[in-house]
Every structure is written in C-alpha cells, then in structure tokens.
Tab-separated table of C-alpha atoms in Angstrom:
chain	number	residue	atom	x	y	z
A	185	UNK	CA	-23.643	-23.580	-35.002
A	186	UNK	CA	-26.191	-24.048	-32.613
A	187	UNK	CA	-27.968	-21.398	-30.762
A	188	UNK	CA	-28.475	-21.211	-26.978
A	189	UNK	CA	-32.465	-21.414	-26.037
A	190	UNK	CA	-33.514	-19.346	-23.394
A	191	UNK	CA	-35.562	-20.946	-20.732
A	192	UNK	CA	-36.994	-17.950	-19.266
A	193	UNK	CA	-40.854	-17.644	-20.303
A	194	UNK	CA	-41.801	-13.982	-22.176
A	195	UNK	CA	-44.919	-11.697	-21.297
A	196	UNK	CA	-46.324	-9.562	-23.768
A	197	UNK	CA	-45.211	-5.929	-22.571
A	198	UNK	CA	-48.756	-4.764	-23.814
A	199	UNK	CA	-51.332	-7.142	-23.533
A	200	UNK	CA	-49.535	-9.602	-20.539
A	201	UNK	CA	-49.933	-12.773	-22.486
A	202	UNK	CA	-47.461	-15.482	-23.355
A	203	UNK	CA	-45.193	-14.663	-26.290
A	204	UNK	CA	-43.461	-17.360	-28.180
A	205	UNK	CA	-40.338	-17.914	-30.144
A	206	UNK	CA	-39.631	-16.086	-33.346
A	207	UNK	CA	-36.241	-16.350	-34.701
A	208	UNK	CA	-33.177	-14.735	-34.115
A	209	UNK	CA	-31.928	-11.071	-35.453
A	210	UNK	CA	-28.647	-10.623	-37.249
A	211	UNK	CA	-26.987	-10.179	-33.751
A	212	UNK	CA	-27.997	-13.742	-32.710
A	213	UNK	CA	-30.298	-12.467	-29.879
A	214	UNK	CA	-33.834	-14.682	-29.725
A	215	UNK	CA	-36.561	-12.488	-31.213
A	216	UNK	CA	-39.993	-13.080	-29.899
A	217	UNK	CA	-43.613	-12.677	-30.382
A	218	UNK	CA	-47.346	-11.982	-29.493
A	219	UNK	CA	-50.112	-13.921	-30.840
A	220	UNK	CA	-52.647	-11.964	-29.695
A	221	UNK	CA	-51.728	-8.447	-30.231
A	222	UNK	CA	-48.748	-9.307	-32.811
A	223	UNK	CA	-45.969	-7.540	-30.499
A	224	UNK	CA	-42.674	-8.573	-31.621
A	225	UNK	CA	-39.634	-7.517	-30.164
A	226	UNK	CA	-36.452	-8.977	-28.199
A	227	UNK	CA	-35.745	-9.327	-24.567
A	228	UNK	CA	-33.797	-7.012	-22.792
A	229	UNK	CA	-31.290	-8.168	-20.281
A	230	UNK	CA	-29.915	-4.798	-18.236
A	231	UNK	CA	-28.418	-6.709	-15.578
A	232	UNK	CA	-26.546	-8.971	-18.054
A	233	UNK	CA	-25.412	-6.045	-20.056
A	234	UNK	CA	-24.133	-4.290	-16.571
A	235	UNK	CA	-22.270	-7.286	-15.857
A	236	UNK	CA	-20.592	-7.493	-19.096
A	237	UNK	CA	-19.232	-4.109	-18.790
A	238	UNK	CA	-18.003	-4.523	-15.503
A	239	UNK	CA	-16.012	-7.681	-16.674
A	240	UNK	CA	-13.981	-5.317	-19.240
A	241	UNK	CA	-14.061	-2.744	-16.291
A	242	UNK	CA	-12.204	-3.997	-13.970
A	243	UNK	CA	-9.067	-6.264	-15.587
A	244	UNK	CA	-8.299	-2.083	-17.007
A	245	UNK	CA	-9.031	-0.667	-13.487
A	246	UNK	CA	-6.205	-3.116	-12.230
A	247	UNK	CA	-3.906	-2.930	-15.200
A	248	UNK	CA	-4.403	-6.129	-17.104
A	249	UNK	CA	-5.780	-5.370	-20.207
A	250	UNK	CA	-5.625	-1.341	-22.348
A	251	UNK	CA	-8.639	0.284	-22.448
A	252	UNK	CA	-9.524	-0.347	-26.057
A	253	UNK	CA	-9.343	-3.952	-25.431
A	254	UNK	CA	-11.713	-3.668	-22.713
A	255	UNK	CA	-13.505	-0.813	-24.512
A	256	UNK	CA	-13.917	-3.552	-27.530
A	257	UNK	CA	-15.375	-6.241	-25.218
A	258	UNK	CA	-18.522	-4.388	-25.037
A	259	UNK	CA	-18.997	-3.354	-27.829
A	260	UNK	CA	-17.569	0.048	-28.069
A	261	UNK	CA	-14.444	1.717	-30.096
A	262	UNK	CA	-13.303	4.775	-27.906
A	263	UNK	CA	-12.251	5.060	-24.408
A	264	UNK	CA	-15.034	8.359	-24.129
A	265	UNK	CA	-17.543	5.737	-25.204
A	266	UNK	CA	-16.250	3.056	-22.868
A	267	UNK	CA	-16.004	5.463	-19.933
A	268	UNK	CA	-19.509	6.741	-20.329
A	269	UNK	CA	-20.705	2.801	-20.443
A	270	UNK	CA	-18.702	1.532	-16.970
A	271	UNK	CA	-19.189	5.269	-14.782
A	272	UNK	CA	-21.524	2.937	-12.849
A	273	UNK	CA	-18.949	0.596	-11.913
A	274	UNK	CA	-17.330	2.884	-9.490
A	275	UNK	CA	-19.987	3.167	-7.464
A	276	UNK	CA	-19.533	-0.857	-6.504
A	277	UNK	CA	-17.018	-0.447	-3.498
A	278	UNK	CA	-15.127	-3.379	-2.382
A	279	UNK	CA	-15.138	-4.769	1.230
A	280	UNK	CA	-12.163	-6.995	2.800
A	281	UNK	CA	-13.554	-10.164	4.284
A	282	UNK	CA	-13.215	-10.352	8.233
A	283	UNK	CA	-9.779	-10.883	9.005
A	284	UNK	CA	-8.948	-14.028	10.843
A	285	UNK	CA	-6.156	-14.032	13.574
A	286	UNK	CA	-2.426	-13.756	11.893
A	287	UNK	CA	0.877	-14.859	13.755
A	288	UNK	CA	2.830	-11.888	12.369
A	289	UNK	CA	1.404	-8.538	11.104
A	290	UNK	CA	3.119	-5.807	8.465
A	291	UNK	CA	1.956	-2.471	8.639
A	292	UNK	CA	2.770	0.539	6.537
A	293	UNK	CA	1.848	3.659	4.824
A	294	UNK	CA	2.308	5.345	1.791
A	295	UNK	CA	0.918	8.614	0.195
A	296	UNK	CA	-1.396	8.859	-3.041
A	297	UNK	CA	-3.063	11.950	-4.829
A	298	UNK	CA	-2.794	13.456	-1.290
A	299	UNK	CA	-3.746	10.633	0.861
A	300	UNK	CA	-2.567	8.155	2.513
A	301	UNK	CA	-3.478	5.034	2.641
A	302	UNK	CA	-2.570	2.602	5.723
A	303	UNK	CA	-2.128	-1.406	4.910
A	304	UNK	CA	-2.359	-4.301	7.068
A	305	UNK	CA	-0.669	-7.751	5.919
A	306	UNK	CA	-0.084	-10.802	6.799
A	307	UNK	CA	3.735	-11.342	7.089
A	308	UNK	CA	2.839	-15.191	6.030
A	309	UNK	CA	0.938	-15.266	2.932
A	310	UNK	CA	1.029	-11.301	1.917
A	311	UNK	CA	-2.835	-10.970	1.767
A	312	UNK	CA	-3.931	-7.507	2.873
A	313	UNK	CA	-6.177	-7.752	6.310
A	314	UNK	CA	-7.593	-3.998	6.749
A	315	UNK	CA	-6.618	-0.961	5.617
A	316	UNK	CA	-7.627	2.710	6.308
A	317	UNK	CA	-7.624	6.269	4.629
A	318	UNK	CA	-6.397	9.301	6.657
A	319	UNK	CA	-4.513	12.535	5.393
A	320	UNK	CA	-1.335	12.081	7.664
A	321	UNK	CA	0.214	8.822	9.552
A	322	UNK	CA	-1.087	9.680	12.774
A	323	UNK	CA	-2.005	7.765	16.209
A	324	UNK	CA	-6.115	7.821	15.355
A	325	UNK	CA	-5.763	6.537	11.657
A	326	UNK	CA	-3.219	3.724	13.311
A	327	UNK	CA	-6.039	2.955	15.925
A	328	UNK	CA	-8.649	2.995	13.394
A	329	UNK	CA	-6.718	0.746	11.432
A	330	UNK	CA	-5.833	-1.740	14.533
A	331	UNK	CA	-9.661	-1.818	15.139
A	332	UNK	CA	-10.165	-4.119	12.295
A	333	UNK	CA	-7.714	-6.895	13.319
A	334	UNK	CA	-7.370	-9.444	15.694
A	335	UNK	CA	-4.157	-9.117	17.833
A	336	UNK	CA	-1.056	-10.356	16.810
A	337	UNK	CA	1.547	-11.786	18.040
A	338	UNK	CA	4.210	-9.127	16.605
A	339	UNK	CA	3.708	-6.410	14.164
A	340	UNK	CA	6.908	-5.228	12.177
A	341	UNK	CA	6.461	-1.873	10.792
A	342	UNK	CA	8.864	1.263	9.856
A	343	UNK	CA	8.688	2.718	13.176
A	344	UNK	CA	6.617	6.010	12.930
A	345	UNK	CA	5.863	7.592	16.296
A	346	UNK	CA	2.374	7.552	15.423
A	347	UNK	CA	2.110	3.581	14.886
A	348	UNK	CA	3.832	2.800	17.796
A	349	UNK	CA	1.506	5.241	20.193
A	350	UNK	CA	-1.312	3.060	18.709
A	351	UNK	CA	-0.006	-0.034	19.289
A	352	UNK	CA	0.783	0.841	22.707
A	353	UNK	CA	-2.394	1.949	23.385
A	354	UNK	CA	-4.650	-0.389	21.441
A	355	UNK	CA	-2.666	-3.648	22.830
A	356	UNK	CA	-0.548	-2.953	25.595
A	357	UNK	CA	2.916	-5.070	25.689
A	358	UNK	CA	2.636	-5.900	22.207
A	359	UNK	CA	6.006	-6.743	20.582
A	360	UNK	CA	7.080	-5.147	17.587
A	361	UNK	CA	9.584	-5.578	15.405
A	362	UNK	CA	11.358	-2.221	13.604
A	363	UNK	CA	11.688	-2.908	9.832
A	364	UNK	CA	15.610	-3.486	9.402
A	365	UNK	CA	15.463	-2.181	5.951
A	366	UNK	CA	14.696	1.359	7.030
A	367	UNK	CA	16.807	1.376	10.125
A	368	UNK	CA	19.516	1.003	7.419
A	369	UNK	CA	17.946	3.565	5.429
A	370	UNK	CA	18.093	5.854	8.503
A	371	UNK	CA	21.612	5.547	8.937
A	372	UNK	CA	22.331	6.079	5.577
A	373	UNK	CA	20.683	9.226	5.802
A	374	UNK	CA	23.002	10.263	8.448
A	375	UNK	CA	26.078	8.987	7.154
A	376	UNK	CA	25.377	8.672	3.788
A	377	UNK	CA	26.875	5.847	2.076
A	378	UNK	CA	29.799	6.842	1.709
A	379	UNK	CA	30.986	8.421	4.998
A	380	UNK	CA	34.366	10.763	5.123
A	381	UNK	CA	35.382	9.428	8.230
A	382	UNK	CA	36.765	6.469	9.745
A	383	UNK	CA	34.062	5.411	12.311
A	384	UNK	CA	31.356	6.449	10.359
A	385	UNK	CA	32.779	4.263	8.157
A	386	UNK	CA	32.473	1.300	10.656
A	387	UNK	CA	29.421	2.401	11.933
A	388	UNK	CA	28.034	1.832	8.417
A	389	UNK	CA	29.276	-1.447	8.270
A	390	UNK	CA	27.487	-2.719	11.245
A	391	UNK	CA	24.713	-1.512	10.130
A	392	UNK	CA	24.597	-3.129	6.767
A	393	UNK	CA	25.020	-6.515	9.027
A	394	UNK	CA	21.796	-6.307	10.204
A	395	UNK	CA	19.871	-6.942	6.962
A	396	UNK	CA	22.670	-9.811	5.921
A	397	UNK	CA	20.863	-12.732	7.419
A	398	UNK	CA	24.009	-14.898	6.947
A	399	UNK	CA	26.038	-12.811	9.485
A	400	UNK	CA	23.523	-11.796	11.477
A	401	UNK	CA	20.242	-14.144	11.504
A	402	UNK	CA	21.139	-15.943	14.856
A	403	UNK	CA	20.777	-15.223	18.266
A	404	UNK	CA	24.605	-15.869	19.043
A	405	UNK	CA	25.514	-13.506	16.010
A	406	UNK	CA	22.858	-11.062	17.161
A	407	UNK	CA	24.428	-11.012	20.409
A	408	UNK	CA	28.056	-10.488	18.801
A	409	UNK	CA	26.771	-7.900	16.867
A	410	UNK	CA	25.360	-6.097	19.813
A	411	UNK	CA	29.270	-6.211	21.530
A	412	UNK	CA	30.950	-4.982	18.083
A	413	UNK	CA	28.709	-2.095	18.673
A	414	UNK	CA	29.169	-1.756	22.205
A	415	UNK	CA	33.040	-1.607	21.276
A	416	UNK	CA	31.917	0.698	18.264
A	417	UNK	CA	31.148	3.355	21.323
A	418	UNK	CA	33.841	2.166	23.799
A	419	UNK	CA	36.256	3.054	20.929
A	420	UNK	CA	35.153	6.236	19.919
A	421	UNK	CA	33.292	7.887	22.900
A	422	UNK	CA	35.156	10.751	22.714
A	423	UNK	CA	35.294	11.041	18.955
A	424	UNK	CA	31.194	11.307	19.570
A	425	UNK	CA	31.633	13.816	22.382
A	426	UNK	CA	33.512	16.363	20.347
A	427	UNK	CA	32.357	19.786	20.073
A	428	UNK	CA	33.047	22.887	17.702
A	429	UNK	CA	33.003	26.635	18.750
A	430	UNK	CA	32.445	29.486	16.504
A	431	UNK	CA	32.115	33.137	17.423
A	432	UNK	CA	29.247	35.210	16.297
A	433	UNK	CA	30.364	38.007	14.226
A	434	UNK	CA	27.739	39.855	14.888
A	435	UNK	CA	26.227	39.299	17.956
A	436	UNK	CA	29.876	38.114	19.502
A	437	UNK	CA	28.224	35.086	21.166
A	438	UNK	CA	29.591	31.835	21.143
A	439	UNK	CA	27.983	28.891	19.948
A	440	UNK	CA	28.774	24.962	20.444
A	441	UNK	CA	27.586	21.806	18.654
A	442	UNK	CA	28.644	18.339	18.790
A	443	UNK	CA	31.012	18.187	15.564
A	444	UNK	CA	29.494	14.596	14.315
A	445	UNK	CA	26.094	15.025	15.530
A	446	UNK	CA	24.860	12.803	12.388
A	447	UNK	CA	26.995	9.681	14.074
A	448	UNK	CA	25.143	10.454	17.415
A	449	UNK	CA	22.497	10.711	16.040
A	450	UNK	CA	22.934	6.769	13.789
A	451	UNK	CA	24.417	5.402	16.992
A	452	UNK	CA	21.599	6.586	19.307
A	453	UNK	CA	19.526	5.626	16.912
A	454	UNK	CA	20.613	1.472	17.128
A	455	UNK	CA	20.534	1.478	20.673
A	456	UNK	CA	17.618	2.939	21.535
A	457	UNK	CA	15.905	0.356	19.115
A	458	UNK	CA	17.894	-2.192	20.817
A	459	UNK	CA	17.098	-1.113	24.589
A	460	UNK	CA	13.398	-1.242	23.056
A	461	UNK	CA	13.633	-4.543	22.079
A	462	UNK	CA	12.616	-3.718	18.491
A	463	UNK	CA	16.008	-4.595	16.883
A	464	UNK	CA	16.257	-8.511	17.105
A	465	UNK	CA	12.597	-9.562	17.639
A	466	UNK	CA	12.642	-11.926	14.981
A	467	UNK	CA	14.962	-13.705	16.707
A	468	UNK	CA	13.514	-14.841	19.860
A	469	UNK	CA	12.781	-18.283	19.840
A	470	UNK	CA	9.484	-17.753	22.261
A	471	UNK	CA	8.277	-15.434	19.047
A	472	UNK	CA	9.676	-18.295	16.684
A	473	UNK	CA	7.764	-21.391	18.065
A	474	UNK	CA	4.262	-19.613	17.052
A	475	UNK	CA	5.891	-19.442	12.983
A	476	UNK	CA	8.003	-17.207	11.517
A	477	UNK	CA	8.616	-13.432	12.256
A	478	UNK	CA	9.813	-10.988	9.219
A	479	UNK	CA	12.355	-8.771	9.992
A	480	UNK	CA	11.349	-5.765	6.932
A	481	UNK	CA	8.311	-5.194	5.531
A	482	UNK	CA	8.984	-5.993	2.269
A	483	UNK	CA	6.187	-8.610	1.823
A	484	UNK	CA	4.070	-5.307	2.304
A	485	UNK	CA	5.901	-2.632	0.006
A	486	UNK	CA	7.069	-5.345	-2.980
A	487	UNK	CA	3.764	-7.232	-2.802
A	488	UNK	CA	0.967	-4.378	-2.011
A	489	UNK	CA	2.328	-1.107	-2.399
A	490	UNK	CA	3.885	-1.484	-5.746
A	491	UNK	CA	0.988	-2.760	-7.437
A	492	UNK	CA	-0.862	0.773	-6.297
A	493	UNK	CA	1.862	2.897	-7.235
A	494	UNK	CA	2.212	0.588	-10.903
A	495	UNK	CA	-1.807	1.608	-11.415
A	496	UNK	CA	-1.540	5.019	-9.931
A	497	UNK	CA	0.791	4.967	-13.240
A	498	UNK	CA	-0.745	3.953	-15.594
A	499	UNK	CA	-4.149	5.576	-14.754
A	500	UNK	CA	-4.021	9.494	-15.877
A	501	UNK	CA	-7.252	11.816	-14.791
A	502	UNK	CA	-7.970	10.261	-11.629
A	503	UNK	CA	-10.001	12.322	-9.497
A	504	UNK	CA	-9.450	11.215	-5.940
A	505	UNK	CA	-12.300	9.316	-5.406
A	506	UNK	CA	-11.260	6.810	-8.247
A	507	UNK	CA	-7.908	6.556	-7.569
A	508	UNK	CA	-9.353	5.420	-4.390
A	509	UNK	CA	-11.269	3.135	-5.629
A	510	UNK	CA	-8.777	1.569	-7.791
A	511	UNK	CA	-6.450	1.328	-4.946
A	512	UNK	CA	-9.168	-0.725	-3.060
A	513	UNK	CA	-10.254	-2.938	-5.553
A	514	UNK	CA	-6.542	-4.145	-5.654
A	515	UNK	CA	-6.354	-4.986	-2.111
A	516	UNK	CA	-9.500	-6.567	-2.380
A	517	UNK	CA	-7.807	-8.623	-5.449
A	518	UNK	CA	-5.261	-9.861	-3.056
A	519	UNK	CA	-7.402	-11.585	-0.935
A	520	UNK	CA	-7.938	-15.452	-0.367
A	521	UNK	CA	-10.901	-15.678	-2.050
A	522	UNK	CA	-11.948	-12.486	-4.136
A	523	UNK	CA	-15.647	-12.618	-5.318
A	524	UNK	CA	-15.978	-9.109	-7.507
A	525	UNK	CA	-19.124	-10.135	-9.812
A	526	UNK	CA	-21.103	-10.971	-6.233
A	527	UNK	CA	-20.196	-7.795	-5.152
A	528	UNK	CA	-21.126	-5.930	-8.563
A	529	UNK	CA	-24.401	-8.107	-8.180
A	530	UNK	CA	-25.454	-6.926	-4.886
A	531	UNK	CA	-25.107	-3.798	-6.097
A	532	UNK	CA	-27.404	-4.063	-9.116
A	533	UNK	CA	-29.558	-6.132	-7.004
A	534	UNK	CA	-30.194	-3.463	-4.534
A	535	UNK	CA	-30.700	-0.673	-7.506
A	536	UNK	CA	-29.795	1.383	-9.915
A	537	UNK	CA	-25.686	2.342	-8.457
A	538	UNK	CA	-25.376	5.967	-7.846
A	539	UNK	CA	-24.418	8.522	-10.463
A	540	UNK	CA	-20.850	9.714	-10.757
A	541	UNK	CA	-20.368	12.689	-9.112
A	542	UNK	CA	-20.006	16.108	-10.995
A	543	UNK	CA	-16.496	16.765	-9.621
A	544	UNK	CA	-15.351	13.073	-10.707
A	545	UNK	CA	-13.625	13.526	-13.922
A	546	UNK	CA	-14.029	10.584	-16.514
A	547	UNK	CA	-10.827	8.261	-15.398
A	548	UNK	CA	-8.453	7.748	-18.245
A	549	UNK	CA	-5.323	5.348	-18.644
A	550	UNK	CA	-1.943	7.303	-17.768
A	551	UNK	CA	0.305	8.529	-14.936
A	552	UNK	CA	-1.046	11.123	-12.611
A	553	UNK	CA	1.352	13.034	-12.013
A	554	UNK	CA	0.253	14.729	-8.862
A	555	UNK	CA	0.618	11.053	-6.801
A	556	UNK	CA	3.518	12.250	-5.184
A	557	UNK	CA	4.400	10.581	-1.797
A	558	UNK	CA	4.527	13.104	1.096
A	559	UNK	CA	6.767	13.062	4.366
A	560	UNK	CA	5.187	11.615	7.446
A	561	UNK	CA	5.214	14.421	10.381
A	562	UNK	CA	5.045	11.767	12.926
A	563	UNK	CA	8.784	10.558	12.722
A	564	UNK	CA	10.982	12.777	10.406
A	565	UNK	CA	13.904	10.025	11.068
A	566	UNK	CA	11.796	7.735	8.370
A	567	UNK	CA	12.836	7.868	5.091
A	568	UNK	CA	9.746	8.450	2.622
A	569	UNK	CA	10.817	8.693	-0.425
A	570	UNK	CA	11.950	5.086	-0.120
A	571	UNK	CA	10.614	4.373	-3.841
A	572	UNK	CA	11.464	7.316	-5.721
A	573	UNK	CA	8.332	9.269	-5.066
A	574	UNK	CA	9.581	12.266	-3.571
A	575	UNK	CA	10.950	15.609	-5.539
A	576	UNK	CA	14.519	15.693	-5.895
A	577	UNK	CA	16.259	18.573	-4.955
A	578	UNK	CA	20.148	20.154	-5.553
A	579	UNK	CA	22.840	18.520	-7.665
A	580	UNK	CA	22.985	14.545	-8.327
A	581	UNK	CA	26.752	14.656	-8.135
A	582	UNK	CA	27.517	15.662	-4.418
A	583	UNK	CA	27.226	13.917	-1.282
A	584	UNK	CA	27.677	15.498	2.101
C-alpha cells in the first residue's frame, strides 16, 4: 500500500535546519531527520488531532453514533478517556447564519434542564431562523427573539400572552395565526374528551373540525363552521348562563357560580380567537397568494423540538451549559448549509478553546432526568405538557 508524502518542508526543532525524510514508524506516521545535529523525531499535527476528535465529537453530541464508537475513532477505549480528549469541543459554540426573509414564521417554546429555549422556523422548509434562551416565555425573551428576523408575513404560534405582546409591539398589525392543534388541546382541557353532557358534547365536535382539513380547509366551510357555532350558542345560551347556589355552613353566606363554567370558558375561548382573526388565517386568500400559511406548528415541535428532547434523552450528566450546547448545535444542524469543521477551525485558529469550567460535569450518554418541561405563566390556558413532559398527578382511571 502506498504511503501518503507530506509536502510540508521540516525544521530542525534544535538547530533550525532542513530535516529530511526518514521512514515511517509502526503507526505509519513519516519519521524525519537532522543531518546536522542527527535530531530525529516525527511531526506533530495538534490541529489535525483536534479536528479528528471533534469529528467523533459531534455525530455522539447529536445522537448518531454511541460513545464508544466515537470514543474508538480516536483512538481511545472508555468514554472517561474520550470525554477528557473532546472537553475542548464545547467551547466551539455554533452561530445560525443571518436569516433571510420567510413568508410564514413558527414560533414556540419548550422547557429544558430549567430553561427554555424559544425557536424560530420557517413554516416552508422547517429550518430553524433564530432562537433565544430565557427562564420563562415572557414578552422580552419574545422581543429578543423577533430581533433576529426579518418580518413576516404571518407567524402561527400557540398563543401565549407573552408572544403575542411582542408581536404587537415589535411589528404592529402583524397577522398571526393561533396553532389549531392546541386550541383543540385547550378545549379538551375543559371538556375533556369525553364530556358528560350533551352540548359539551357538540361543542367538542366542532372543535375537532377545525384540525380536519377536509371539512374545514375552505373559506366557505370556514364560514359554515363559524354559523354551526353561532347556532352552538343560540341553542344553548341559557344552558351557559346557568348558575348554582350553595349556602355557607359556616359563615351562612351564599355563593353563586356559573354551573358549566368549563363550556364558557371553551366557547369564549373560539370566539374570541375568531373576533381576533387568529382562527382562520390560513385561509385568506390575500395571505395565500404570497405561499402557503400552516395552520399548527407542527413543522416546529415534530421537526425541531423532538430532536432536542430525543438528545436531552439520551445524554445523562448534562450540566446546563452542555445541554445547551447540544441543543444548539442541533439547530445549527438544521440549517441550509451547516459548516461545523469551519466553525471548530476558527476556533483553533484563534487559540487554544477555553477550559471546561469546574462546575461542568464530564457529559455522559443517558436521560437526564431533571429535563422536565415547566408551565408557561404567561397563558395558563396553554397546554404544556403537550409531549409527555410534565409530572402526572392522581389516578389514570378517572376523568372529570
């Protein structure tokens, strides 16, 4: 088998002077040697050696090969060994390219080893635009977030009050789109999904019509669907106004409610969305001419937040600043044109990366188990535990 010749030209390390060829060691690396002073020795190549290990770094880091295989690719048989070799690696941060203009814009949240982490994609393609880091969904990590982009044309997003109090103040008379998927979600909550009585039954119903696209993905059946609720209410006004009174036994006050104040509240619900204009924008044909609008933001929870909560899995001993890390670099995966080694380059071009913290615990393959997705304050109407995230509490078997 032939061996690769290196082209670059040797210095003696001791006396300055040319050295020449001498052979190869057992490894196969070109040996070389000093006439003058009789130096012999091979060439050291940090920066190729750095590179190497952040080739087997980050396919683990974003779940494509185990850590032994990439712990093997350099040269090393245990994962202490192989985390000790690649702590440099994450020190190389990744940066999203400068977003260009999109028609239609998905934005969520979701919550990670106590942060949260805000997304911005576009509803075409999928590929992640900006995204920020805050502790809660509120109106400055939104604006923050908006900062980055180029304005839309519509943004469809779950409907938190601190999203839309950014979009209304970083671009006034934007149109946005609620997510349909959690509007049906919401109502579920209320009614659950199996309701006891008879309009809650039907009120379910017409809600489940707005995520069937073959019933309701027209304007004309958008507008029927807006008069079957309209006779929804006309029907059962008065069911809705009901109120029970109960006496105090101790105080001997009375005290009223409205008896089916979870179907107000799912009927309010629909048409306050719908005197917002945030139920059927992905209808209107104005919207429509400029491409397609989504009407969920499932291109943004099935194609970027899974594949965060699939590594926050499989990754065990993350201290925060890696799982951040890891959660970035996967973004950064997603977009058009992803150029990692430049960016590990630059970074070994500008210097020796920074040491790894002392709180930042080695990061092991596993499930951290204290990624649990938190409740957003903002709007307590939206359902967060969407993908199983949340603690479960009570018994599975009843429903209220």
């Amino acid at each position: 088998m032939a061996r690769r010749r290196s082209s670059r030209a040797r210095r003696c390390p001791l006396c300055g002077l040319p050295m020449r060829r001498n052979g190869y060691t057992k490894a196969g690396r070109q040996r070389w040697r000093c006439d003058a002073c009789s130096a012999s020795g091979v060439a050291a190549r940090p920066d190729a050696t750095r590179l190497a290990e952040f080739r087997a770094w980050l396919p683990w880091v974003l779940g494509r090969t185990d850590v032994l295989q990439a712990a093997r690719a350099i040269g090393v048989t245990s994962r202490q060994g192989f985390a000790k070799r690649t702590a440099w690696c994450w020190s190389v941060r990744p940066r999203l390219p400068k977003p260009a203009r999109a028609h239609c814009v998905e934005v969520d949240g979701t919550y990670l080893n106590g942060w949260c982490l805000l997304v911005a994609v576009d509803a075409g393609d999928g590929r992640p635009l900006a995204f920020q880091w805050c502790d809660t969904e509120k109106k400055a990590a939104w604006l923050a977030l908006f900062r980055r982009i180029p304005r839309p044309d519509v943004i469809v997003c779950d409907g938190g009050r601190g999203c839309l109090a950014a979009i209304g103040a970083r671009w006034p008379g934007m149109r946005v789109q609620r997510c349909l998927v959690h509007v049906l979600r919401n109502t579920r909550t209320d009614l659950t999904s199996r309701p006891r009585t008879e309009p809650g039954r039907a009120l379910y119903r017409l809600a489940k019509r707005l995520v069937d696209t073959e019933r309701c993905g027209t304007p004309e059946q958008a507008r029927q669907w807006l008069a079957d609720l309209n006779e929804w209410y006309r029907e059962n006004r008065d069911w809705l106004g009901e109120r029970t009174v109960a006496r105090d036994p101790d105080t001997g006050f009375h005290r009223t409610w409205y008896t089916h104040q979870r179907a107000r509240d799912a009927y309010h619900r629909l048409a306050r969305l719908n005197a917002a204009g945030m139920l059927f924008t992905w209808l209107d044909p104005a919207l429509n001419a400029g491409g397609p609008v989504a009407w969920n933001t499932n291109m943004l929870e099935g194609g970027t937040n899974k594949p965060i909560k699939d590594a926050m899995r499989r990754h065990n001993g993350l201290s925060p600043e890696h799982a951040r890390r890891v959660c970035e670099w996967i973004l950064y995966m997603r977009t058009r044109d992803p150029e990692p080694e430049r960016l590990a380059k630059n970074a070994l071009r500008r210097g020796e990366p920074e040491p790894r913290k002392a709180g930042d615990a080695i990061a092991l393959p596993g499930l951290d188990r204290r990624s649990v997705q938190q409740p957003a304050p903002d709007d307590p109407g939206v359902d967060p535990y969407e993908s199983g995230f949340g603690i479960r509490k009570g018994w599975a078997g009843q429903s209220t």
